[in-house]
Amino acid sequence: MKTRKLGDRGLLVSELGLGCMGMSEFYGARDERESIETIHRALDLGVTLLDTADMYGPFENERLVGRAIRDRRASVVVATKFGNVRGEDGSFLGVSGKPDYVRQACDASLQRLGVEVIDLYYQHRVDPTVPIEETIGAMAELVKQGKVLHLGMSEANPTTIRRAHKIHPIAALQTEYSLWSRDPEDEILATTRELGIGFVPYSPLGRGFLSGQITSPKDLAEDDYRRHSPRFQGENFSKNLQLVERVKAIAAQKNVTPSQLALAWLLAQGDDIVPIPGTRRQKNLEENIAATEITLTPTELEQIEAIAPKGVASGDRYPAAHMSAVNR
């Protein structure tokens, strides 16, 4: 596994990370043993970046990752997040970037993960009621205290990123980016590249849609949150399925899977990009990692551009209530 640099402060990670969210929530059934085995397999194959957050579970995903890396800490770059506040009962309590909350959230994550330091600590969502300078200032204090090594942000807009970066260097921005979510190409990628910030695309496979394995809403478990996602509903689903069929056709020409084509395309967008596809299954993990060995020709990249231009997806990427919290 090759490595890529996130930011210009020396944070090196595998060119493909592993998103762990779905191991604990949102995507149907859970199996802790299977998830830990998948994390171990990822590390064995050279993956070093594991992505989690305090809200996943809630809280259980950090504990899961902590158990999985207990005897492998030295080979792991642990990335976690704060800011989406949840109760122990799973209730969603809003977004907080208050300095006191930042400190409390970090201490709680350290305890759940069972580590002495968090390698990459993200603000999960920007709190519009708290100046970003105050939130990043509190995060910078965590770096001074040795609790955190590098700072990250998620779903922040260019203006917010610039203000934050003036307070403390930001190593990585995590935002949705894939063949059906190309919004970062408008302004965000130019901003991160100008400032020397790495880019970590989450949902690089369109929440699994681009894998070609979801052909009907019935393929999703009753408690799968994607059933409430606009892109997985009604006419949007049908239109997006047409996009997937076009992706599958190009993948077949290349003798790769749709997932591999989608990941190879992302990796080809720049050496500063480190996708974090999530899975709890070793088969999918190994398929995703194999995408790092795929080289797309200029002609193939043009073919992909033709079938998946910016704005190709039908429907918003989140329900309306959640869209207000992104890119701010």
Tab-separated table of C-alpha atoms in Angstrom:
chain	number	residue	atom	x	y	z
A	1	MET	CA	0.000	0.000	0.000
A	2	LYS	CA	1.403	3.359	-1.024
A	3	THR	CA	1.109	6.347	1.289
A	4	ARG	CA	-0.171	9.861	0.778
A	5	LYS	CA	0.380	13.022	2.771
A	6	LEU	CA	-2.440	14.828	4.549
A	7	GLY	CA	-1.453	18.442	5.073
A	8	ASP	CA	2.089	19.739	5.227
A	9	ARG	CA	2.845	18.803	8.828
A	10	GLY	CA	4.048	15.270	8.067
A	11	LEU	CA	0.889	13.191	8.474
A	12	LEU	CA	1.399	10.159	6.215
A	13	VAL	CA	-1.424	7.667	5.734
A	14	SER	CA	-2.251	4.792	3.413
A	15	GLU	CA	-3.695	6.029	0.115
A	16	LEU	CA	-6.951	4.307	1.017
A	17	GLY	CA	-8.400	4.411	4.523
A	18	LEU	CA	-11.226	2.484	6.153
A	19	GLY	CA	-14.450	4.147	7.249
A	20	CYS	CA	-15.796	2.361	10.309
A	21	MET	CA	-19.172	4.081	10.798
A	22	GLY	CA	-21.304	1.324	9.262
A	23	MET	CA	-19.861	-1.220	11.661
A	24	SER	CA	-21.954	0.293	14.455
A	25	GLU	CA	-24.931	2.120	12.981
A	26	PHE	CA	-26.952	3.389	10.036
A	27	TYR	CA	-26.486	0.492	7.588
A	28	GLY	CA	-28.480	-2.333	9.115
A	29	ALA	CA	-27.267	-5.343	11.099
A	30	ARG	CA	-24.069	-5.248	13.140
A	31	ASP	CA	-21.513	-7.938	13.924
A	32	GLU	CA	-18.678	-6.823	16.195
A	33	ARG	CA	-16.553	-9.908	15.631
A	34	GLU	CA	-16.808	-9.589	11.859
A	35	SER	CA	-16.005	-5.879	12.065
A	36	ILE	CA	-12.900	-6.374	14.179
A	37	GLU	CA	-11.697	-9.104	11.853
A	38	THR	CA	-12.177	-6.731	8.933
A	39	ILE	CA	-10.207	-3.990	10.678
A	40	HIS	CA	-7.395	-6.459	11.359
A	41	ARG	CA	-7.435	-7.574	7.733
A	42	ALA	CA	-7.242	-3.946	6.610
A	43	LEU	CA	-4.193	-3.353	8.779
A	44	ASP	CA	-2.583	-6.543	7.504
A	45	LEU	CA	-3.061	-5.283	3.933
A	46	GLY	CA	-1.384	-1.968	4.665
A	47	VAL	CA	-4.308	0.299	5.523
A	48	THR	CA	-3.222	2.685	8.272
A	49	LEU	CA	-6.037	5.262	8.439
A	50	LEU	CA	-9.109	4.248	10.450
A	51	ASP	CA	-11.982	6.728	10.551
A	52	THR	CA	-14.554	6.890	13.321
A	53	ALA	CA	-16.525	9.492	15.314
A	54	ASP	CA	-18.042	9.822	18.759
A	55	MET	CA	-21.564	10.023	17.288
A	56	TYR	CA	-21.386	6.645	15.540
A	57	GLY	CA	-23.274	4.129	17.615
A	58	PRO	CA	-23.517	6.520	19.395
A	59	PHE	CA	-20.124	6.113	21.109
A	60	GLU	CA	-19.917	2.393	20.365
A	61	ASN	CA	-17.869	2.743	17.197
A	62	GLU	CA	-14.971	4.377	19.008
A	63	ARG	CA	-15.011	1.553	21.557
A	64	LEU	CA	-15.057	-0.984	18.726
A	65	VAL	CA	-12.084	0.623	16.988
A	66	GLY	CA	-10.275	0.849	20.304
A	67	ARG	CA	-10.703	-2.863	20.928
A	68	ALA	CA	-9.563	-3.676	17.395
A	69	ILE	CA	-6.317	-1.688	17.614
A	70	ARG	CA	-5.413	-2.470	21.207
A	71	ASP	CA	-2.354	-4.520	20.253
A	72	ARG	CA	-1.670	-2.684	16.962
A	73	ARG	CA	-1.633	0.949	17.992
A	74	ALA	CA	1.769	1.743	16.477
A	75	SER	CA	0.593	0.910	12.954
A	76	VAL	CA	-2.642	2.902	13.030
A	77	VAL	CA	-3.527	6.525	12.333
A	78	VAL	CA	-6.678	7.035	14.385
A	79	ALA	CA	-9.065	9.698	13.107
A	80	THR	CA	-12.157	10.600	15.084
A	81	LYS	CA	-14.576	13.504	15.258
A	82	PHE	CA	-16.661	15.630	17.604
A	83	GLY	CA	-19.428	18.147	17.084
A	84	ASN	CA	-22.579	16.131	16.338
A	85	VAL	CA	-23.960	15.829	19.846
A	86	ARG	CA	-25.952	12.731	20.767
A	87	GLY	CA	-27.443	11.333	23.908
A	88	GLU	CA	-26.811	7.892	25.333
A	89	ASP	CA	-30.255	6.900	24.043
A	90	GLY	CA	-29.197	7.746	20.487
A	91	SER	CA	-31.066	11.043	20.321
A	92	PHE	CA	-29.597	13.817	18.185
A	93	LEU	CA	-28.998	16.937	20.266
A	94	GLY	CA	-27.620	19.353	17.702
A	95	VAL	CA	-24.145	20.612	16.833
A	96	SER	CA	-21.651	22.121	19.261
A	97	GLY	CA	-18.330	23.815	18.705
A	98	LYS	CA	-18.156	25.390	22.152
A	99	PRO	CA	-14.632	25.237	23.619
A	100	ASP	CA	-15.770	23.473	26.803
A	101	TYR	CA	-17.543	20.845	24.723
A	102	VAL	CA	-14.477	20.381	22.511
A	103	ARG	CA	-12.368	19.564	25.564
A	104	GLN	CA	-14.958	17.241	27.079
A	105	ALA	CA	-15.516	15.420	23.787
A	106	CYS	CA	-11.803	14.853	23.266
A	107	ASP	CA	-11.282	13.403	26.736
A	108	ALA	CA	-14.263	11.097	26.261
A	109	SER	CA	-12.992	9.903	22.862
A	110	LEU	CA	-9.527	9.208	24.240
A	111	GLN	CA	-11.083	7.057	26.956
A	112	ARG	CA	-13.360	5.139	24.594
A	113	LEU	CA	-10.584	4.538	22.076
A	114	GLY	CA	-8.159	3.538	24.813
A	115	VAL	CA	-5.369	5.684	23.358
A	116	GLU	CA	-3.175	8.433	24.751
A	117	VAL	CA	-3.345	10.615	21.671
A	118	ILE	CA	-5.699	11.073	18.716
A	119	ASP	CA	-3.752	11.287	15.485
A	120	LEU	CA	-6.335	13.309	13.535
A	121	TYR	CA	-9.176	15.098	15.285
A	122	TYR	CA	-11.978	16.503	13.134
A	123	GLN	CA	-14.688	19.009	13.818
A	124	HIS	CA	-17.522	16.898	12.410
A	125	ARG	CA	-19.863	19.784	11.617
A	126	VAL	CA	-19.380	23.530	11.922
A	127	ASP	CA	-21.396	25.180	14.692
A	128	PRO	CA	-22.813	28.422	13.232
A	129	THR	CA	-23.403	29.833	16.721
A	130	VAL	CA	-19.727	29.697	17.720
A	131	PRO	CA	-16.988	31.616	15.874
A	132	ILE	CA	-14.762	29.087	14.163
A	133	GLU	CA	-11.769	30.806	15.725
A	134	GLU	CA	-12.997	29.773	19.180
A	135	THR	CA	-13.569	26.144	18.199
A	136	ILE	CA	-10.236	25.748	16.411
A	137	GLY	CA	-8.529	27.622	19.246
A	138	ALA	CA	-9.795	24.999	21.689
A	139	MET	CA	-8.652	22.227	19.343
A	140	ALA	CA	-5.218	23.864	19.091
A	141	GLU	CA	-4.974	23.710	22.877
A	142	LEU	CA	-5.488	19.942	22.649
A	143	VAL	CA	-2.463	19.781	20.348
A	144	LYS	CA	-0.386	21.774	22.845
A	145	GLN	CA	-1.487	19.399	25.594
A	146	GLY	CA	-0.389	16.372	23.562
A	147	LYS	CA	-3.884	14.907	23.324
A	148	VAL	CA	-4.129	15.445	19.554
A	149	LEU	CA	-1.496	15.465	16.814
A	150	HIS	CA	-3.320	16.935	13.794
A	151	LEU	CA	-6.530	18.876	13.250
A	152	GLY	CA	-9.228	18.288	10.659
A	153	MET	CA	-12.569	19.699	9.599
A	154	SER	CA	-15.595	18.185	7.904
A	155	GLU	CA	-18.161	19.774	5.589
A	156	ALA	CA	-16.722	23.276	5.997
A	157	ASN	CA	-16.938	25.888	3.259
A	158	PRO	CA	-13.891	27.713	1.813
A	159	THR	CA	-14.328	30.841	3.943
A	160	THR	CA	-14.563	28.820	7.152
A	161	ILE	CA	-11.564	26.703	6.160
A	162	ARG	CA	-9.440	29.807	5.604
A	163	ARG	CA	-10.424	31.321	8.944
A	164	ALA	CA	-9.674	28.064	10.745
A	165	HIS	CA	-6.335	27.546	9.020
A	166	LYS	CA	-5.158	30.950	10.278
A	167	ILE	CA	-5.661	29.811	13.871
A	168	HIS	CA	-3.957	26.417	13.488
A	169	PRO	CA	-2.849	24.412	10.448
A	170	ILE	CA	-5.586	22.088	9.249
A	171	ALA	CA	-4.246	18.728	8.046
A	172	ALA	CA	-7.358	17.378	6.345
A	173	LEU	CA	-10.814	18.293	5.209
A	174	GLN	CA	-13.350	15.476	5.122
A	175	THR	CA	-16.281	16.017	2.784
A	176	GLU	CA	-18.465	13.804	0.626
A	177	TYR	CA	-16.884	13.300	-2.806
A	178	SER	CA	-17.555	10.645	-5.413
A	179	LEU	CA	-18.721	10.171	-8.970
A	180	TRP	CA	-22.182	11.284	-7.897
A	181	SER	CA	-21.108	14.017	-5.423
A	182	ARG	CA	-18.613	16.268	-7.191
A	183	ASP	CA	-19.448	19.540	-5.432
A	184	PRO	CA	-15.936	19.909	-3.913
A	185	GLU	CA	-14.573	20.529	-7.398
A	186	ASP	CA	-16.298	23.935	-7.495
A	187	GLU	CA	-14.252	25.728	-4.813
A	188	ILE	CA	-13.298	23.475	-1.954
A	189	LEU	CA	-10.520	21.474	-3.597
A	190	ALA	CA	-8.900	24.648	-4.921
A	191	THR	CA	-8.956	26.068	-1.394
A	192	THR	CA	-7.481	23.010	0.311
A	193	ARG	CA	-4.758	22.746	-2.321
A	194	GLU	CA	-3.846	26.393	-1.987
A	195	LEU	CA	-3.532	25.986	1.789
A	196	GLY	CA	-1.770	22.612	1.721
A	197	ILE	CA	-4.663	20.692	3.284
A	198	GLY	CA	-5.297	17.043	2.455
A	199	PHE	CA	-8.717	15.932	1.264
A	200	VAL	CA	-10.503	12.865	2.650
A	201	PRO	CA	-13.616	11.894	0.658
A	202	TYR	CA	-16.249	10.100	2.699
A	203	SER	CA	-18.940	8.002	1.015
A	204	PRO	CA	-16.644	7.553	-2.020
A	205	LEU	CA	-18.973	4.808	-3.282
A	206	GLY	CA	-22.132	6.885	-2.942
A	207	ARG	CA	-23.186	5.101	0.257
A	208	GLY	CA	-22.849	1.834	-1.585
A	209	PHE	CA	-24.978	2.815	-4.584
A	210	LEU	CA	-21.978	2.987	-6.938
A	211	SER	CA	-21.051	-0.595	-6.069
A	212	GLY	CA	-23.883	-1.813	-8.288
A	213	GLN	CA	-25.093	-4.110	-5.522
A	214	ILE	CA	-28.188	-2.060	-4.697
A	215	THR	CA	-30.802	-2.445	-7.413
A	216	SER	CA	-33.984	-1.814	-5.424
A	217	PRO	CA	-34.916	0.003	-2.203
A	218	LYS	CA	-35.909	-3.461	-0.979
A	219	ASP	CA	-32.197	-4.327	-0.885
A	220	LEU	CA	-31.894	-2.051	2.150
A	221	ALA	CA	-32.739	-3.232	5.664
A	222	GLU	CA	-35.797	-1.699	7.295
A	223	ASP	CA	-33.600	0.269	9.716
A	224	ASP	CA	-31.093	1.373	7.063
A	225	TYR	CA	-30.976	5.155	7.114
A	226	ARG	CA	-30.487	5.276	3.340
A	227	ARG	CA	-34.210	4.586	3.028
A	228	HIS	CA	-34.630	8.236	4.125
A	229	SER	CA	-31.966	9.603	1.764
A	230	PRO	CA	-33.402	11.517	-1.229
A	231	ARG	CA	-31.102	9.759	-3.693
A	232	PHE	CA	-32.445	6.371	-2.650
A	233	GLN	CA	-36.112	7.284	-3.034
A	234	GLY	CA	-38.670	7.130	-5.816
A	235	GLU	CA	-37.765	8.632	-9.178
A	236	ASN	CA	-34.348	9.656	-7.869
A	237	PHE	CA	-33.511	6.012	-7.245
A	238	SER	CA	-34.448	5.055	-10.784
A	239	LYS	CA	-32.446	7.872	-12.355
A	240	ASN	CA	-29.400	7.147	-10.210
A	241	LEU	CA	-29.636	3.485	-11.134
A	242	GLN	CA	-29.150	4.524	-14.746
A	243	LEU	CA	-25.892	6.216	-13.752
A	244	VAL	CA	-24.756	3.036	-12.023
A	245	GLU	CA	-25.492	1.015	-15.145
A	246	ARG	CA	-23.210	3.324	-17.134
A	247	VAL	CA	-20.484	2.963	-14.520
A	248	LYS	CA	-20.875	-0.818	-14.669
A	249	ALA	CA	-20.456	-0.772	-18.439
A	250	ILE	CA	-17.124	1.055	-18.280
A	251	ALA	CA	-15.981	-1.153	-15.395
A	252	ALA	CA	-16.762	-4.247	-17.445
A	253	GLN	CA	-14.638	-2.923	-20.325
A	254	LYS	CA	-11.775	-2.474	-17.842
A	255	ASN	CA	-12.432	-5.876	-16.240
A	256	VAL	CA	-12.841	-4.312	-12.808
A	257	THR	CA	-15.848	-3.894	-10.499
A	258	PRO	CA	-17.924	-0.691	-10.374
A	259	SER	CA	-16.589	0.002	-6.867
A	260	GLN	CA	-13.021	-0.318	-8.054
A	261	LEU	CA	-13.653	1.999	-10.989
A	262	ALA	CA	-15.215	4.624	-8.709
A	263	LEU	CA	-12.318	4.458	-6.243
A	264	ALA	CA	-9.661	4.459	-8.964
A	265	TRP	CA	-11.299	7.566	-10.420
A	266	LEU	CA	-11.135	9.329	-7.053
A	267	LEU	CA	-7.497	8.343	-6.499
A	268	ALA	CA	-6.682	9.742	-9.928
A	269	GLN	CA	-8.007	13.188	-8.974
A	270	GLY	CA	-4.850	14.048	-7.026
A	271	ASP	CA	-2.198	12.746	-4.660
A	272	ASP	CA	-3.750	14.789	-1.851
A	273	ILE	CA	-6.922	12.668	-1.919
A	274	VAL	CA	-7.393	9.741	0.487
A	275	PRO	CA	-10.812	8.061	0.192
A	276	ILE	CA	-12.237	6.168	3.169
A	277	PRO	CA	-14.714	3.593	1.837
A	278	GLY	CA	-16.534	1.854	4.639
A	279	THR	CA	-17.358	-1.810	4.955
A	280	ARG	CA	-17.621	-4.468	7.610
A	281	ARG	CA	-16.968	-7.331	5.188
A	282	GLN	CA	-13.500	-8.569	4.277
A	283	LYS	CA	-14.551	-9.404	0.722
A	284	ASN	CA	-15.565	-5.818	0.050
A	285	LEU	CA	-12.475	-4.522	1.826
A	286	GLU	CA	-10.148	-6.561	-0.367
A	287	GLU	CA	-12.037	-5.501	-3.489
A	288	ASN	CA	-11.686	-1.843	-2.499
A	289	ILE	CA	-7.989	-2.105	-1.720
A	290	ALA	CA	-7.351	-3.697	-5.111
A	291	ALA	CA	-8.522	-0.402	-6.658
A	292	THR	CA	-5.220	1.165	-5.614
A	293	GLU	CA	-3.503	-0.962	-8.281
A	294	ILE	CA	-5.752	0.272	-11.104
A	295	THR	CA	-4.492	2.958	-13.493
A	296	LEU	CA	-7.050	4.748	-15.623
A	297	THR	CA	-5.965	5.987	-19.037
A	298	PRO	CA	-6.792	9.516	-20.253
A	299	THR	CA	-9.387	7.986	-22.569
A	300	GLU	CA	-11.021	6.086	-19.698
A	301	LEU	CA	-11.087	9.222	-17.560
A	302	GLU	CA	-12.807	11.045	-20.423
A	303	GLN	CA	-15.375	8.248	-20.686
A	304	ILE	CA	-16.097	8.501	-16.981
A	305	GLU	CA	-16.370	12.284	-17.188
A	306	ALA	CA	-18.896	11.927	-19.974
A	307	ILE	CA	-21.217	9.641	-17.993
A	308	ALA	CA	-20.774	11.265	-14.570
A	309	PRO	CA	-20.368	15.024	-14.934
A	310	LYS	CA	-20.872	17.331	-11.974
A	311	GLY	CA	-24.493	17.363	-10.906
A	312	VAL	CA	-25.320	14.007	-12.453
A	313	ALA	CA	-26.941	12.552	-9.337
A	314	SER	CA	-30.673	12.973	-8.858
A	315	GLY	CA	-31.713	14.253	-5.436
A	316	ASP	CA	-29.916	15.919	-2.541
A	317	ARG	CA	-27.291	13.912	-0.704
A	318	TYR	CA	-29.073	14.359	2.654
A	319	PRO	CA	-32.636	15.043	3.774
A	320	ALA	CA	-33.384	18.764	3.955
A	321	ALA	CA	-32.856	18.975	7.717
A	322	HIS	CA	-29.333	17.623	7.372
A	323	MET	CA	-28.372	19.584	4.251
A	324	SER	CA	-28.383	22.777	6.304
A	325	ALA	CA	-25.437	21.447	8.330
A	326	VAL	CA	-23.073	20.785	5.407
A	327	ASN	CA	-20.684	23.130	3.627
A	328	ARG	CA	-20.909	25.918	6.177
